Amino acid sequence: MPQFNGKQGGKPPSGSLPSLRCPRNGQRTSVHTTHSLFSHQPLDALNKHWEGARGRFASPDTGQHRGCAQPVGECGCITQRWRGGRHGLLSFLFPMNSVSFQARPSALLGLRPVVAACCLMLSALSAQAETSTLEQPWLLAQNLRAPSLDDVVVTATRTPQPLADLVADVSILDRETLEASGATALPDVLARLPGVEISRNGGPGNASSVFVRGAESRFTAVYIDGIRVDSQSTGGAQWEQIPLAQIERIEVLRGPAAAVYGSDAIAGVIQLFTRKGEGPAQPMVGVGVGSQGMRKIEAGISGSAGTEGAFDYALGLSRTISDGFDTKTSGSHHLDRDGYRSTSGNARLGLRINAQHRLDATLLAQRLNSGYDDFNYDAKAPADDRSLHRLRTAGLTWQAQWNDAYRTRLSITEAASHYETTPSPYLTETTLRGYLWQHDYQWGAHHFSAALERREDQLYNPAFDAKRATLDSQRSQDALALGYGYSAGGHTVQINARHDNDSEFGGHNTGSLAYGYAITPSLRATASVGTAFRAPTLYHRFSEYGVATLQPEKSRNAEIGLRWAEKSSTFSIVAYRNRVRNLISFAGVGACVSDYGCYANTARAQYEGVTVSGSYRMAGVQWRGAMDWQNPRDLDTGKQLARRAKRHATLGAETVLAGWNWGAEMQASGQRFDTVANTTRLGGYALWNLYASTRMARDFTLLARIDNLADKDYQLARTYATAGRALYVGLKWTPQ
């Protein structure tokens, strides 16, 4: 949500939208108004410039794009209408018969040659993949793989469970997959997964949103090594702050989990894990360069020491600099590159005291300095404004295995998020402390869990002028969570219940019930229902726009699924419906002190859809794909929620050839609306990416990645550009 510091012109907009960030102060915004151009846009949108694809600005005399053959409203130029049959399956799944922006000259050959080239490449690779693997069997260790049913998942119930025993809808990205993909930003990795979309105001380093099953970004709870990451100003994690370079494994739980995790887990939970040391000391040094002046260097060491590796350690540092690209498409801004600088590090230490007791300590820190164009454009200003981010997480955990059946876990954690802008003054800091005491008892096929949890939130938002008051507020939540699980004879049951007591708004109860039945050893049917909630942020309640009596946003979810898995092949189909009431949005003047408007519980939303995903190994090629049909909408107006498509899909293939791991992927999205008024369309798009890696000699790994191979011009947010074709090449040293 936007944080108005008294320097913006006009009054705050109104409404309810997904998390974004205003160019003025970088704060996320969930606001809209009835103005078609203002809604869900930077505050300069009222200028009503004709803004189109990157690099083409409005003609001052006609308001038409230079080179535009046919103007249409405010959205751009008609360049091509997509019809079924012309582009085959993509046209059927993503009928892009809406206005789309002109492609770059380098991409005028269209999409079909790219599709044909990728298919020919994959066919050729698959014909030789088996032979190459047999000739160099060590490549099997590098090859990308589908998640195994033996993989252990922690996020679903906060207790380690084999993937085969889960009823929940979970995806896993492991270290091999992350490294082989060559991706450099966390949202780009998450966008490969079923049920996940992203939106970003420009390139990496700029404000990003992650939509799980079409829900608001703030409806997903985010953890790093079990440490909750959140913002008490905007709500939800600030994705651009989280360094992918320090992440080893990602688990994504789709579906409400407030009965396990408490507030915020309405759409799901995303948990990130840093590297854990084991075995002999393993140093690592990596360097990389890429398009847009990107330079990256990283180093780390991990391993274990002592009797039977009783002490394990993992340390890592990373530095990335990018000159970026011009992220704004309007003419009223600095015509320069908006780059970023990121520095991150992590430390993870573990000590096995004896066979029953273990201590773990984690620390992660990130500093991000990124440029953006101030919406109050001043041609005399020497440079862009800068967004300064700092994220720090720290945690200490004691695990005890008292006997074969009973174990406990006690943890103390803290996460601190800092955001400020310069030279335009703005500052907000969120500190979140957590305390968890969890008990688990296994009795045959029955599993019982109980947890006491405390969460303390603090928000500091100082005033920089006389029109505002400094906000320095805090609150706490105390919770009791109970869980029961059963798995035997083809039946799996999971029941969870939780009571949260907030120091400000009182108690809230949540619960969930899930059931799975193994029709065959490979085929399982699942069904679940659950409730969830999200407490208002401290800014929503106690800022000048806040209302102390705001109620939590509440949801009810139901879903059914069918999953099949055998060796390296999987298939899953899940249908869900999640209804949210008391949706918080910025409305008109009300019970707060501001004359511009107040936050209020004003709307209802429904997120429903079907997700189909799977993987299959054929002729030496590992294929993966996912397709989402969804309808995220405002129940009061019937409008489609902003920046989320009704259809989106991914398709990928990986194989081994001539000493290289090769991969190709496609990401496609149907048209979206940039505003909740559904007046400004964002055209559909399909992106093609290629990546490859190989081990040079014994100790060096070379990787390369080409994003947006067809140089597609598209937008994730109106007036914000996206990167064109981009190349990244990296070299990593890991002595064997």
XYZ file of C-alpha atoms in Angstrom:
736
model
C 0.000 0.000 0.000
C 1.296 3.494 -0.676
C 2.727 5.515 2.146
C 1.810 9.159 1.514
C 4.397 11.472 3.015
C 2.652 14.739 2.307
C 4.814 15.643 -0.691
C 2.738 13.954 -3.365
C 0.358 16.037 -5.358
C -3.360 15.511 -4.957
C -4.858 12.946 -2.675
C -4.233 9.233 -2.217
C -6.089 7.021 -4.667
C -8.695 4.549 -3.551
C -9.489 0.897 -3.940
C -7.938 -2.525 -3.672
C -5.168 -3.919 -5.820
C -2.121 -6.151 -5.657
C 1.125 -5.049 -4.128
C 3.148 -2.584 -6.200
C 5.455 0.291 -5.488
C 5.101 4.014 -6.124
C 8.075 5.531 -7.990
C 8.066 8.450 -5.558
C 8.899 6.573 -2.419
C 9.192 3.014 -3.615
C 6.455 1.827 -1.303
C 4.112 -0.822 -2.557
C 0.607 0.200 -3.504
C -2.597 -1.725 -3.554
C -4.728 1.201 -4.569
C -7.020 2.133 -7.398
C -9.519 4.774 -8.300
C -12.285 5.113 -10.805
C -9.990 7.004 -13.173
C -8.990 4.550 -15.884
C -5.444 5.835 -16.171
C -4.774 6.512 -12.508
C -5.802 3.114 -11.269
C -2.944 0.910 -10.079
C -0.421 3.285 -11.624
C 2.309 5.687 -10.569
C 0.938 9.060 -9.600
C 2.067 10.658 -12.872
C -0.399 8.496 -14.763
C -2.942 11.332 -14.628
C -0.819 13.146 -17.193
C -2.469 10.764 -19.670
C 0.555 10.489 -21.918
C 0.186 7.980 -24.681
C 2.689 5.434 -23.437
C 3.585 2.287 -25.296
C 6.443 -0.108 -25.586
C 9.898 0.735 -24.341
C 11.741 3.274 -26.418
C 8.686 4.702 -28.259
C 7.149 7.816 -26.801
C 4.055 9.792 -27.708
C 4.212 12.167 -30.614
C 3.670 15.695 -29.241
C 1.326 16.703 -32.040
C -0.846 13.620 -32.567
C -0.436 11.688 -29.341
C 0.312 8.660 -31.506
C 3.339 6.435 -31.116
C 6.043 7.222 -33.606
C 5.823 4.458 -36.148
C 2.368 3.435 -34.978
C 0.068 2.375 -37.788
C -3.202 2.464 -35.898
C -3.851 4.060 -32.487
C -6.240 2.386 -30.109
C -7.373 4.233 -26.987
C -4.633 4.575 -24.408
C -3.039 1.176 -24.888
C -0.779 1.492 -27.897
C -0.775 0.337 -31.497
C -2.422 -2.613 -33.164
C 0.439 -4.637 -34.548
C -0.946 -8.143 -34.940
C -4.049 -10.058 -34.028
C -3.526 -13.604 -32.863
C -5.970 -16.148 -34.216
C -6.462 -19.816 -33.570
C -4.714 -21.930 -36.170
C -2.031 -19.398 -36.904
C -0.003 -20.151 -33.819
C -1.475 -23.500 -32.895
C -1.776 -24.471 -29.241
C -0.476 -21.167 -27.890
C -3.224 -19.326 -29.750
C -5.869 -21.625 -28.348
C -4.620 -21.388 -24.775
C -3.751 -17.685 -24.913
C -6.029 -15.904 -27.411
C -4.055 -12.668 -27.648
C -6.629 -10.918 -29.784
C -6.255 -7.771 -27.755
C -4.090 -4.781 -28.458
C -0.405 -5.669 -28.265
C 2.636 -3.466 -28.578
C 4.926 -3.537 -31.590
C 7.787 -5.978 -31.454
C 11.368 -4.802 -31.693
C 12.829 -4.927 -35.204
C 15.028 -7.814 -34.128
C 11.959 -9.837 -33.268
C 9.893 -9.183 -36.411
C 10.492 -12.682 -37.710
C 7.781 -13.673 -35.235
C 7.399 -16.491 -32.815
C 7.044 -19.464 -35.142
C 10.707 -19.636 -36.226
C 11.731 -19.586 -32.573
C 9.319 -22.407 -31.774
C 10.593 -24.396 -34.732
C 14.211 -23.806 -33.782
C 13.628 -24.904 -30.200
C 11.780 -28.023 -31.327
C 14.522 -28.906 -33.804
C 17.169 -28.337 -31.160
C 15.387 -30.498 -28.607
C 14.797 -33.235 -31.180
C 18.454 -33.270 -32.107
C 19.501 -33.224 -28.485
C 17.205 -36.070 -27.520
C 18.540 -38.225 -30.344
C 22.036 -37.997 -28.910
C 21.368 -37.504 -25.202
C 21.419 -41.142 -24.148
C 24.726 -41.770 -25.938
C 26.328 -38.670 -24.435
C 25.239 -39.654 -20.952
C 26.618 -43.146 -21.308
C 29.914 -41.802 -22.592
C 30.175 -39.353 -19.684
C 28.146 -40.795 -16.789
C 29.218 -38.010 -14.426
C 26.797 -35.763 -16.311
C 23.924 -37.540 -14.593
C 24.819 -35.699 -11.398
C 24.332 -32.357 -13.145
C 21.221 -33.205 -15.096
C 18.027 -31.509 -13.991
C 15.492 -33.832 -12.437
C 11.881 -33.961 -11.419
C 11.256 -33.971 -7.653
C 11.374 -37.481 -6.229
C 8.666 -38.939 -4.009
C 11.460 -39.589 -1.515
C 12.189 -35.857 -1.193
C 11.525 -34.587 2.321
C 9.367 -31.467 2.684
C 9.229 -29.291 5.814
C 6.924 -26.459 4.808
C 3.582 -28.292 4.590
C 3.235 -29.001 8.334
C 6.483 -27.623 9.847
C 7.490 -31.263 10.284
C 9.724 -33.210 7.861
C 7.579 -35.431 5.635
C 8.257 -37.426 2.455
C 6.692 -35.825 -0.590
C 4.821 -39.083 -1.215
C 2.909 -38.704 2.081
C 1.712 -35.139 1.496
C -1.845 -34.127 0.755
C -0.817 -30.493 0.282
C 0.054 -29.003 -3.117
C 3.831 -28.462 -2.939
C 6.622 -27.714 -5.421
C 10.362 -28.027 -4.813
C 13.334 -26.323 -6.443
C 16.636 -27.805 -5.317
C 20.189 -26.556 -5.606
C 20.937 -28.402 -8.847
C 17.871 -26.919 -10.522
C 18.630 -23.385 -9.345
C 22.253 -23.488 -10.473
C 21.579 -25.132 -13.821
C 18.850 -22.628 -14.685
C 21.274 -19.697 -14.569
C 18.557 -17.388 -13.194
C 19.735 -14.327 -11.263
C 16.543 -13.094 -9.524
C 14.209 -14.924 -7.147
C 10.895 -13.868 -8.788
C 12.131 -15.196 -12.144
C 12.744 -18.604 -10.575
C 9.346 -18.690 -8.877
C 7.618 -17.822 -12.162
C 8.622 -21.264 -13.481
C 6.381 -23.002 -10.954
C 2.718 -24.008 -11.288
C 0.228 -21.524 -9.899
C 2.711 -18.640 -9.664
C 2.750 -15.321 -11.545
C 4.947 -12.282 -11.047
C 4.693 -8.560 -11.693
C 7.597 -6.137 -11.570
C 8.074 -2.396 -11.990
C 11.014 -2.698 -14.364
C 13.903 -5.133 -14.061
C 15.638 -6.999 -11.226
C 16.206 -4.724 -8.252
C 12.831 -3.039 -8.704
C 9.612 -3.629 -6.794
C 8.210 -7.098 -7.476
C 5.022 -8.958 -6.627
C 4.465 -12.714 -6.527
C 0.898 -13.958 -6.964
C 0.224 -17.513 -5.765
C -3.012 -18.850 -7.266
C -3.880 -15.315 -8.315
C -4.025 -13.957 -4.759
C -2.494 -10.719 -3.513
C 1.246 -10.822 -2.949
C 0.715 -10.004 0.738
C -1.362 -13.190 1.119
C 1.735 -15.406 0.874
C 3.808 -16.000 4.020
C 7.559 -16.036 3.357
C 10.255 -17.694 5.457
C 14.040 -17.886 5.176
C 15.443 -20.817 7.173
C 12.276 -20.766 9.269
C 12.508 -16.998 9.887
C 9.415 -14.992 8.980
C 10.046 -12.117 6.536
C 7.368 -9.429 6.329
C 6.697 -5.691 6.068
C 4.438 -3.887 8.515
C 4.034 -0.972 6.142
C 3.046 -2.598 2.855
C 2.317 -6.136 4.003
C 4.112 -9.141 2.558
C 7.734 -9.768 1.686
C 9.712 -7.354 -0.448
C 10.867 -9.874 -3.026
C 13.577 -7.711 -4.534
C 15.356 -7.721 -1.158
C 15.849 -11.501 -1.018
C 19.175 -12.619 -2.560
C 18.857 -15.686 -4.783
C 22.635 -16.189 -4.605
C 22.339 -17.327 -0.974
C 19.432 -19.736 -1.535
C 19.954 -23.483 -1.927
C 16.403 -24.828 -1.875
C 12.871 -23.483 -2.293
C 9.611 -25.069 -1.150
C 6.320 -23.574 -2.339
C 3.083 -24.568 -0.610
C -0.046 -23.568 -2.523
C -3.192 -23.212 -0.453
C -4.054 -21.644 2.927
C -1.815 -22.559 5.845
C -2.840 -20.152 8.606
C -3.765 -23.136 10.799
C -0.038 -23.951 10.829
C 1.669 -20.561 10.368
C -0.848 -17.991 11.549
C -1.478 -14.622 9.922
C -0.825 -13.955 6.213
C -0.832 -17.540 4.847
C -4.068 -17.112 2.875
C -2.703 -18.126 -0.538
C 0.257 -20.213 0.559
C 3.750 -20.313 2.023
C 7.119 -19.928 0.313
C 10.098 -21.096 2.335
C 13.700 -20.484 1.294
C 16.643 -22.431 2.669
C 20.284 -21.388 2.650
C 23.103 -23.837 2.138
C 23.969 -26.347 4.846
C 27.501 -27.690 5.145
C 28.440 -31.361 5.109
C 31.475 -33.489 4.352
C 34.979 -32.151 3.649
C 35.547 -28.434 3.209
C 34.145 -27.329 -0.145
C 35.223 -23.857 -1.329
C 33.454 -22.095 -4.193
C 34.231 -19.029 -6.288
C 32.075 -17.787 -9.141
C 32.116 -14.889 -11.582
C 29.649 -13.837 -14.233
C 28.929 -11.133 -16.785
C 25.854 -10.352 -18.799
C 23.772 -7.919 -20.757
C 22.916 -4.494 -19.336
C 26.385 -4.261 -17.868
C 25.817 -7.012 -15.327
C 28.824 -8.152 -13.270
C 28.628 -10.748 -10.536
C 31.117 -12.319 -8.162
C 30.434 -14.803 -5.386
C 32.461 -16.926 -3.001
C 31.745 -19.380 -0.243
C 32.869 -22.374 1.707
C 30.928 -25.185 3.347
C 31.705 -28.444 5.065
C 31.888 -30.135 8.429
C 34.491 -30.870 11.077
C 34.907 -32.729 14.329
C 33.996 -36.270 15.239
C 31.709 -37.655 12.542
C 31.111 -34.118 11.269
C 29.562 -32.881 14.508
C 30.149 -29.248 13.487
C 28.920 -28.096 10.078
C 29.258 -24.691 8.483
C 28.364 -22.787 5.329
C 29.483 -19.237 4.530
C 28.730 -17.239 1.404
C 29.196 -13.761 -0.084
C 27.883 -12.297 -3.326
C 28.102 -8.964 -5.147
C 26.078 -8.052 -8.241
C 26.172 -4.805 -10.214
C 23.975 -4.011 -13.192
C 23.741 -0.857 -15.280
C 20.140 -1.865 -15.965
C 17.930 -0.343 -18.627
C 15.494 2.549 -18.858
C 12.589 1.148 -16.861
C 10.039 3.865 -17.708
C 8.227 4.095 -21.036
C 6.851 7.628 -20.656
C 8.652 10.692 -21.941
C 8.593 12.617 -18.655
C 11.511 10.937 -16.940
C 15.292 10.724 -17.025
C 16.275 8.981 -20.252
C 18.922 6.882 -18.599
C 19.518 3.403 -17.268
C 18.066 2.426 -13.910
C 20.654 0.047 -12.518
C 21.228 -1.567 -9.163
C 23.950 -2.799 -6.827
C 23.384 -5.756 -4.527
C 25.613 -7.198 -1.810
C 24.587 -10.230 0.233
C 26.049 -12.758 2.618
C 24.985 -15.639 4.798
C 26.342 -17.878 7.529
C 24.815 -21.136 8.719
C 26.397 -23.060 11.579
C 25.328 -26.326 13.160
C 26.564 -28.291 16.166
C 25.492 -31.830 16.996
C 26.027 -31.902 20.745
C 25.272 -35.612 20.931
C 22.940 -38.096 19.297
C 19.896 -36.397 20.849
C 20.636 -32.666 20.727
C 21.588 -30.196 18.006
C 22.031 -26.409 17.760
C 21.682 -24.386 14.548
C 22.403 -20.706 13.938
C 21.664 -18.782 10.742
C 22.386 -15.259 9.566
C 21.577 -13.613 6.236
C 22.094 -10.002 5.173
C 21.368 -8.108 1.973
C 21.981 -4.519 0.820
C 20.321 -3.306 -2.372
C 20.755 0.104 -3.992
C 18.567 0.584 -7.064
C 17.658 3.556 -9.221
C 14.180 4.650 -10.198
C 12.582 7.650 -11.900
C 10.851 10.006 -9.482
C 7.280 10.666 -10.584
C 7.886 14.386 -9.954
C 10.150 14.635 -12.987
C 12.701 17.429 -12.890
C 14.868 17.779 -15.984
C 17.411 19.763 -13.944
C 17.900 16.988 -11.409
C 21.381 15.474 -11.774
C 20.246 11.851 -11.451
C 17.458 9.483 -10.553
C 16.268 8.900 -7.036
C 17.660 5.835 -5.312
C 15.930 3.091 -3.335
C 18.041 1.762 -0.473
C 17.084 -1.634 0.931
C 18.532 -3.635 3.787
C 17.352 -7.048 4.921
C 18.739 -9.027 7.843
C 17.546 -12.340 9.259
C 18.976 -14.231 12.222
C 17.877 -17.354 14.034
C 18.932 -19.808 16.725
C 17.340 -23.265 17.022
C 17.713 -26.117 19.500
C 16.410 -29.514 18.401
C 16.084 -32.419 20.823
C 15.206 -36.053 20.089
C 14.167 -37.258 23.542
C 13.370 -40.790 22.398
C 12.388 -42.608 19.221
C 8.901 -41.085 19.287
C 9.214 -37.643 20.872
C 11.166 -34.606 19.709
C 11.046 -30.863 20.341
C 12.276 -27.721 18.655
C 12.856 -24.338 20.274
C 13.741 -21.361 18.077
C 14.294 -17.623 18.441
C 14.347 -15.524 15.275
C 14.497 -11.923 14.113
C 14.040 -10.280 10.716
C 14.695 -6.593 10.057
C 13.688 -4.867 6.827
C 14.853 -1.327 6.046
C 13.719 0.830 3.131
C 14.495 4.444 2.324
C 14.719 6.778 -0.651
C 17.170 9.534 -1.462
C 17.302 12.431 -2.131
C 13.513 12.436 -1.695
C 13.312 11.566 2.005
C 11.368 8.514 3.063
C 12.153 5.766 5.570
C 10.387 2.721 6.936
C 11.737 -0.084 9.111
C 10.033 -3.307 10.134
C 11.385 -5.574 12.863
C 9.796 -8.963 13.430
C 10.785 -11.270 16.287
C 9.548 -14.825 16.595
C 9.601 -17.482 19.312
C 8.538 -21.070 18.620
C 8.399 -24.127 20.886
C 7.205 -27.129 18.929
C 6.535 -30.686 20.113
C 6.156 -33.723 17.835
C 5.143 -37.224 18.871
C 4.997 -40.239 16.561
C 2.865 -43.230 17.578
C 2.826 -45.798 14.832
C 0.963 -44.314 11.868
C -0.230 -41.382 14.004
C 1.606 -38.088 14.339
C 0.726 -35.453 16.937
C 2.119 -31.931 17.106
C 1.650 -28.960 19.401
C 3.324 -25.573 19.246
C 3.414 -22.374 21.241
C 4.392 -19.365 19.156
C 4.855 -15.659 19.777
C 5.347 -12.978 17.145
C 6.352 -9.373 17.864
C 6.036 -6.704 15.151
C 7.475 -3.206 15.228
C 7.185 -0.446 12.610
C 9.177 2.787 12.516
C 8.142 5.394 9.939
C 9.561 8.843 10.818
C 8.072 12.131 9.657
C 10.177 14.377 7.421
C 7.856 17.384 7.495
C 5.285 19.023 9.748
C 2.356 17.518 7.857
C 2.996 14.039 9.185
C 3.549 12.445 12.560
C 6.216 9.862 13.249
C 4.824 6.354 13.459
C 6.566 4.115 15.982
C 4.226 1.284 16.864
C 4.383 -2.338 17.914
C 2.138 -5.299 18.623
C 2.342 -9.003 19.485
C 0.520 -12.206 18.616
C 0.463 -15.297 20.833
C -0.669 -18.593 19.370
C -1.383 -22.222 20.171
C -1.252 -24.623 17.206
C -2.284 -28.285 17.223
C -1.853 -30.873 14.502
C -2.712 -34.501 13.826
C -1.548 -36.673 10.952
C -2.255 -40.248 9.929
C -0.807 -42.250 7.054
C -1.416 -45.975 6.559
C -3.214 -48.374 4.243
C -3.425 -45.877 1.411
C -5.149 -43.273 3.606
C -3.592 -39.960 4.617
C -5.253 -37.488 6.978
C -3.966 -34.113 8.157
C -5.870 -31.950 10.665
C -4.645 -28.612 12.000
C -6.158 -26.014 14.319
C -4.719 -22.771 15.641
C -5.731 -19.880 17.879
C -3.969 -16.517 17.497
C -4.441 -13.731 20.015
C -3.429 -10.293 18.787
C -2.600 -7.638 21.376
C -4.676 -5.130 19.390
C -7.642 -6.815 17.698
C -8.091 -9.942 19.823
C -8.348 -13.637 18.994
C -8.793 -15.489 15.725
C -9.279 -19.206 15.065
C -8.245 -21.092 11.934
C -8.402 -24.733 10.934
C -7.796 -27.129 8.057
C -8.727 -30.693 7.139
C -7.038 -32.638 4.335
C -7.517 -36.201 3.108
C -5.683 -38.273 0.537
C -6.358 -41.765 -0.804
C -3.889 -43.868 -2.779
C -5.998 -45.383 -5.564
C -2.894 -47.212 -6.769
C 0.711 -47.005 -5.566
C 1.246 -44.270 -8.178
C -2.119 -42.481 -8.165
C -3.566 -40.446 -5.306
C -6.756 -38.405 -4.922
C -6.806 -35.495 -2.465
C -9.302 -33.062 -0.980
C -8.972 -30.315 1.609
C -10.767 -27.387 3.212
C -9.322 -24.635 5.350
C -9.681 -21.154 6.750
C -7.065 -18.423 6.970
C -6.653 -14.771 7.903
C -4.313 -11.843 7.581
C -4.001 -9.214 10.302
C -3.883 -5.550 9.188
C -0.404 -4.058 9.203
C 0.582 -1.474 11.775
C 0.587 1.150 9.034
C -2.969 0.225 8.057
C -4.111 0.741 11.640
C -2.003 3.507 13.155
C -0.745 5.784 10.388
C -2.562 9.004 9.515
C -4.539 6.933 6.989
C -5.083 4.068 9.410
C -8.152 2.909 11.281
C -7.541 1.080 14.561
C -10.773 -0.902 14.238
C -9.811 -2.585 10.965
C -10.680 -6.278 10.956
C -8.490 -9.115 9.657
C -8.933 -10.250 6.075
C -10.493 -13.728 6.245
C -10.667 -16.577 3.754
C -12.265 -19.966 3.173
C -10.659 -22.393 0.750
C -11.668 -25.741 -0.730
C -9.755 -27.839 -3.249
C -9.596 -31.285 -4.800
C -6.755 -32.904 -6.667
C -5.446 -35.953 -8.475
C -1.729 -36.789 -8.558
C 0.248 -39.470 -10.316
C 3.964 -40.152 -9.966
C 6.200 -42.916 -11.233
C 9.989 -42.731 -11.448
C 10.835 -39.417 -13.172
C 7.310 -38.804 -14.483
C 4.572 -36.915 -12.647
C 1.112 -35.510 -13.315
C -1.094 -33.345 -11.122
C -4.407 -31.572 -11.476
C -5.791 -29.387 -8.678
C -9.023 -27.380 -8.640
C -9.474 -24.747 -5.931
C -11.728 -21.934 -4.749
C -10.596 -19.382 -2.172
C -12.956 -16.608 -1.039
C -11.703 -13.598 0.920
C -13.847 -11.089 2.791
C -12.963 -7.896 4.673
C -10.456 -7.084 1.929
C -8.492 -4.006 2.990
C -8.270 -1.173 0.479
C -7.839 2.585 0.437
C -11.271 4.194 0.451
C -12.738 7.663 0.908
C -12.583 9.981 3.888
C -13.626 8.172 7.024
C -12.548 7.475 10.565
C -8.884 8.452 10.206
C -7.256 11.864 10.576
C -6.367 12.251 6.903
C -8.448 14.429 4.595
C -7.418 12.285 1.622
C -8.957 8.985 2.659
C -8.573 6.005 4.951
C -7.949 2.294 4.843
C -11.119 0.263 5.237
C -12.545 -3.261 4.950
C -14.435 -2.600 1.727
C -14.305 -5.522 -0.674
C -14.559 -9.249 -1.277
C -12.470 -11.325 -3.664
C -12.526 -14.837 -5.065
C -9.575 -16.792 -6.384
C -10.611 -19.939 -8.206
C -8.975 -22.034 -10.860
C -7.449 -25.265 -12.085
C -3.729 -26.035 -12.201
C -2.381 -28.867 -14.357
C 1.299 -29.737 -14.115
C 3.592 -32.619 -14.866
C 6.966 -33.914 -15.936
C 7.984 -36.741 -18.233
C 11.248 -38.237 -19.390
C 11.338 -39.329 -23.011
C 14.305 -40.245 -25.209
C 16.777 -38.657 -22.832
C 14.844 -35.386 -22.476
C 13.209 -34.388 -19.195
C 10.064 -32.404 -20.001
C 8.121 -30.310 -17.503
C 5.079 -28.136 -17.907
C 2.237 -26.399 -16.112
C -0.969 -24.719 -17.177
C -3.194 -22.511 -15.033
C -6.768 -21.517 -15.734
C -7.870 -19.050 -13.075
C -10.391 -16.315 -12.441
C -9.185 -13.901 -9.740
C -11.910 -11.301 -9.412
C -13.564 -8.733 -7.186
C -16.865 -10.245 -6.072
C -18.493 -6.865 -5.549
C -17.773 -5.508 -9.042
C -17.173 -8.708 -10.996
C -13.952 -7.192 -12.363
C -10.782 -9.175 -12.964
C -8.071 -8.393 -10.421
C -5.193 -6.374 -11.798
C -2.023 -7.753 -13.355
C -3.153 -11.363 -13.221
C -4.006 -13.361 -16.327
C -6.813 -15.855 -16.589
C -4.416 -18.244 -18.303
C -0.683 -18.697 -17.928
C 1.663 -21.590 -18.609
C 5.248 -22.793 -18.569
C 6.953 -25.479 -20.640
C 10.523 -26.667 -20.239
C 12.876 -29.361 -21.449
C 16.340 -30.413 -20.271
C 18.781 -32.941 -21.632
C 22.472 -33.847 -21.830
C 24.497 -33.640 -25.029
C 28.200 -33.559 -25.830
C 29.224 -32.801 -22.274
C 26.625 -30.075 -21.746
C 23.366 -29.823 -19.859
C 20.932 -28.056 -22.192
C 17.611 -26.494 -21.331
C 14.851 -24.516 -23.000
C 11.761 -23.022 -21.431
C 8.706 -21.085 -22.473
C 6.639 -18.799 -20.260
C 3.311 -17.613 -21.627
C 0.604 -15.406 -20.207
C -2.724 -14.246 -21.519
C -3.853 -10.654 -21.453
C -4.247 -8.892 -18.135
C -5.702 -5.626 -16.927
C -3.430 -3.066 -15.350
C -6.293 -1.607 -13.331
C -9.156 -2.995 -11.300
C -11.434 -0.851 -13.426
C -10.453 -3.210 -16.275
C -9.927 -0.322 -18.703
C -6.203 -0.603 -19.430
C -5.068 -3.872 -20.970
C -1.647 -5.469 -20.875
C -1.216 -7.717 -23.895
C -0.449 -11.404 -23.619
C 3.056 -12.631 -24.304
C 5.244 -15.695 -24.716
C 8.905 -15.674 -23.675
C 11.539 -18.203 -24.706
C 14.675 -18.799 -22.656
C 17.667 -21.055 -23.286
C 20.318 -22.169 -20.812
C 23.265 -24.556 -20.779
C 26.014 -25.659 -18.409
C 29.030 -27.930 -18.509
C 31.885 -28.957 -16.276
C 35.198 -27.792 -17.679
C 38.081 -30.023 -16.685
C 37.251 -31.226 -13.185
C 36.833 -28.178 -11.000
C 35.174 -25.566 -13.222
C 31.564 -25.249 -14.342
C 30.553 -22.939 -17.171
C 26.951 -21.831 -17.538
C 25.151 -19.572 -19.978
C 21.597 -18.303 -20.237
C 19.671 -16.313 -22.839
C 16.446 -14.741 -21.610
C 13.739 -13.480 -23.946
C 15.338 -15.141 -26.956
C 12.863 -13.587 -29.413
C 13.452 -10.103 -27.948
C 9.756 -9.815 -27.156
C 8.394 -6.402 -26.179
C 5.901 -6.820 -23.338
C 4.858 -5.174 -20.100
C 4.163 -6.510 -16.624
C 3.012 -3.068 -15.480
C 1.913 -0.116 -17.551
C 4.545 2.635 -18.029
C 7.258 0.184 -16.942
C 9.551 -1.486 -19.459
C 10.924 -5.010 -19.329
C 14.281 -6.341 -20.433
C 14.841 -7.363 -24.038
C 17.035 -10.241 -25.109
C 19.651 -10.728 -22.384
C 22.700 -12.977 -22.119
C 24.408 -14.127 -18.943
C 27.614 -16.195 -18.777
C 29.098 -17.485 -15.527
C 32.083 -19.545 -14.444
C 32.188 -21.362 -11.109
C 35.128 -23.066 -9.406
C 34.268 -25.917 -7.037
C 37.295 -28.186 -6.484
C 36.467 -31.870 -6.300
